[in-house]
Short mmCIF file of C-alpha atoms in Angstrom, two decimals:
data_model
loop_
_atom_site.label_atom_id
_atom_site.label_comp_id
_atom_site.label_asym_id
_atom_site.label_seq_id
_atom_site.Cartn_x
_atom_site.Cartn_y
_atom_site.Cartn_z
CA MET J 1 -18.77 -44.86 -28.57
CA ASN J 2 -19.53 -47.53 -25.29
CA LEU J 3 -17.04 -50.69 -26.46
CA LEU J 4 -19.17 -53.01 -24.12
CA SER J 5 -22.29 -52.76 -25.75
CA LEU J 6 -20.72 -53.51 -29.25
CA SER J 7 -22.13 -56.69 -30.18
CA LEU J 8 -20.96 -58.89 -33.83
CA SER J 9 -23.49 -60.70 -35.61
CA SER J 10 -22.67 -63.96 -37.12
CA SER J 11 -23.97 -62.71 -40.12
CA SER J 12 -20.76 -60.13 -40.69
CA GLU J 13 -20.08 -59.08 -43.98
CA LEU J 14 -16.51 -59.97 -43.50
CA TYR J 15 -17.21 -63.68 -43.52
CA ARG J 16 -18.12 -63.09 -47.42
CA ASP J 17 -14.61 -61.30 -47.90
CA PRO J 18 -11.99 -63.84 -49.17
CA ARG J 19 -9.77 -61.04 -47.86
CA PHE J 20 -10.63 -61.81 -44.24
CA PHE J 21 -9.52 -65.45 -44.81
CA ASN J 22 -6.46 -64.31 -46.15
CA GLY J 23 -5.23 -62.36 -44.09
CA ILE J 24 -5.81 -65.00 -41.16
CA GLU J 25 -3.83 -67.55 -43.42
CA LEU J 26 -0.89 -65.23 -43.62
CA PHE J 27 -0.88 -64.10 -40.18
CA ASN J 28 -0.71 -67.80 -38.98
CA LYS J 29 1.85 -68.36 -41.21
CA ARG J 30 3.78 -65.52 -39.69
CA GLU J 31 3.97 -63.42 -42.80
CA TRP J 32 3.42 -60.62 -40.66
CA TYR J 33 3.55 -57.74 -43.11
CA SER J 34 1.66 -59.48 -45.80
CA SER J 35 -1.26 -60.17 -43.25
CA HIS J 36 -0.74 -56.10 -41.96
CA ASP J 37 -1.86 -55.58 -45.76
CA ILE J 38 -4.81 -57.57 -46.32
CA PHE J 39 -5.98 -56.34 -42.82
CA GLU J 40 -5.21 -53.02 -43.56
CA SER J 41 -7.40 -53.00 -46.35
CA LEU J 42 -10.44 -54.36 -44.98
CA TRP J 43 -10.14 -51.86 -42.16
CA MET J 44 -10.23 -49.22 -44.22
CA GLU J 45 -13.53 -50.93 -45.65
CA VAL J 46 -15.45 -51.64 -42.60
CA ALA J 47 -17.53 -49.90 -39.81
CA ASP J 48 -17.01 -50.70 -35.73
CA PRO J 49 -16.89 -52.84 -34.12
CA GLU J 50 -15.25 -54.96 -36.85
CA LYS J 51 -13.27 -52.06 -37.60
CA ILE J 52 -11.65 -51.93 -33.91
CA ILE J 53 -10.91 -55.70 -33.79
CA ILE J 54 -9.02 -55.62 -37.16
CA GLN J 55 -7.40 -52.48 -35.76
CA GLY J 56 -5.95 -54.86 -33.19
CA PHE J 57 -4.80 -58.11 -35.98
CA LEU J 58 -2.68 -54.90 -37.65
CA GLN J 59 -1.30 -54.04 -34.61
CA ILE J 60 -0.44 -57.26 -32.93
CA ALA J 61 1.05 -58.27 -36.50
CA VAL J 62 3.08 -55.09 -36.86
CA GLY J 63 4.40 -56.22 -32.95
CA TYR J 64 5.48 -59.40 -34.14
CA LEU J 65 6.98 -57.94 -37.54
CA HIS J 66 8.85 -55.71 -35.06
CA LEU J 67 9.75 -58.82 -32.82
CA GLU J 68 11.20 -60.66 -36.36
CA ARG J 69 13.23 -57.64 -37.31
CA ASN J 70 14.67 -57.39 -33.72
CA ASN J 71 12.97 -53.88 -32.83
CA LEU J 72 11.92 -54.81 -29.04
CA ASN J 73 11.00 -51.07 -28.60
CA GLY J 74 8.67 -51.37 -31.37
CA ALA J 75 7.11 -54.68 -30.20
CA ILE J 76 6.59 -53.30 -26.87
CA VAL J 77 4.54 -50.60 -28.01
CA THR J 78 2.49 -52.21 -31.03
CA MET J 79 1.55 -55.59 -29.11
CA SER J 80 0.48 -53.24 -25.83
CA GLU J 81 -1.69 -51.36 -28.38
CA GLY J 82 -2.81 -54.38 -30.24
CA LEU J 83 -3.85 -56.05 -26.28
CA MET J 84 -5.51 -52.46 -25.44
CA THR J 85 -7.53 -52.71 -28.53
CA LEU J 86 -8.75 -56.44 -28.31
CA GLU J 87 -9.35 -56.25 -24.26
CA PHE J 88 -13.06 -55.59 -25.05
CA PHE J 89 -13.42 -58.16 -27.76
CA ARG J 90 -11.34 -61.25 -26.06
CA PHE J 91 -14.54 -63.64 -25.76
CA ASN J 92 -15.07 -65.18 -29.46
CA PRO J 93 -16.17 -61.73 -31.75
CA LEU J 94 -16.25 -62.69 -35.13
CA GLY J 95 -15.96 -66.28 -34.39
CA ILE J 96 -12.30 -66.00 -34.07
CA ASN J 97 -10.80 -66.94 -30.43
CA ILE J 98 -9.15 -63.55 -29.61
CA ASP J 99 -8.74 -65.13 -26.08
CA TYR J 100 -6.04 -67.05 -27.12
CA LEU J 101 -4.57 -64.32 -29.40
CA TYR J 102 -4.51 -61.92 -26.70
CA ASN J 103 -3.09 -64.32 -24.21
CA THR J 104 -0.43 -65.47 -26.43
CA THR J 105 0.64 -62.03 -27.32
CA LEU J 106 0.48 -60.84 -23.49
CA SER J 107 2.86 -63.52 -22.82
CA THR J 108 4.98 -62.81 -25.52
CA LEU J 109 5.35 -59.20 -24.35
CA ILE J 110 5.97 -60.26 -20.80
CA SER J 111 9.13 -62.35 -22.23
CA ILE J 112 10.28 -59.60 -24.09
CA GLN J 113 10.13 -56.73 -20.95
CA ASP J 114 11.49 -59.67 -18.53
CA GLY J 115 14.51 -60.05 -21.13
CA GLN J 116 13.60 -63.77 -21.35
CA ASN J 117 15.13 -65.97 -24.25
CA LEU J 118 12.49 -65.23 -27.23
CA GLY J 119 13.52 -68.25 -29.32
CA THR J 120 11.01 -70.57 -26.90
CA VAL J 121 7.55 -68.08 -27.09
CA GLU J 122 4.56 -69.49 -28.71
CA LEU J 123 3.88 -67.34 -31.86
CA PRO J 124 0.34 -66.48 -32.04
CA SER J 125 -2.49 -67.81 -34.44
CA LEU J 126 -6.12 -66.31 -35.46
CA ARG J 127 -7.97 -69.68 -34.55
CA ILE J 128 -11.43 -70.10 -36.16
CA CYS J 129 -13.98 -71.41 -34.63
CA PRO J 130 -15.90 -74.68 -36.45
CA GLU J 131 -19.00 -72.79 -37.18
CA ILE J 132 -17.40 -70.03 -39.21
CA LYS J 133 -15.34 -72.38 -41.14
CA LYS J 134 -18.59 -73.57 -42.23
CA LEU J 135 -19.69 -71.16 -43.62
CA THR J 136 -16.67 -70.48 -45.60
#
């Protein structure tokens, strides 16, 4: 499968599934474990390319859960995996600003690796584009 050839439709079935928006809400509340559970239930049911993007959300949520629990190695590994997963989807698929999520997570990852004060890192959020909000 060529990831670059994948495209998403604004008619994605995910927009009709309340779990998608519930997962986003929990992620944005920094409830990493709960958002992971919601996204995992979706991940098991959807097909590519949505499946790949949801996997990236899962990996990043787990990375921040590791960070919250002071497991820096676990955070580095899972955040790196999430960034690699989302690399080809950075520019607004699923009506979410994935580029923002990617850049915020990358900044956190660099801060961890550089041994910086993690109390000042910006935590990511899943920002929904206005046109998608109108569909819900």
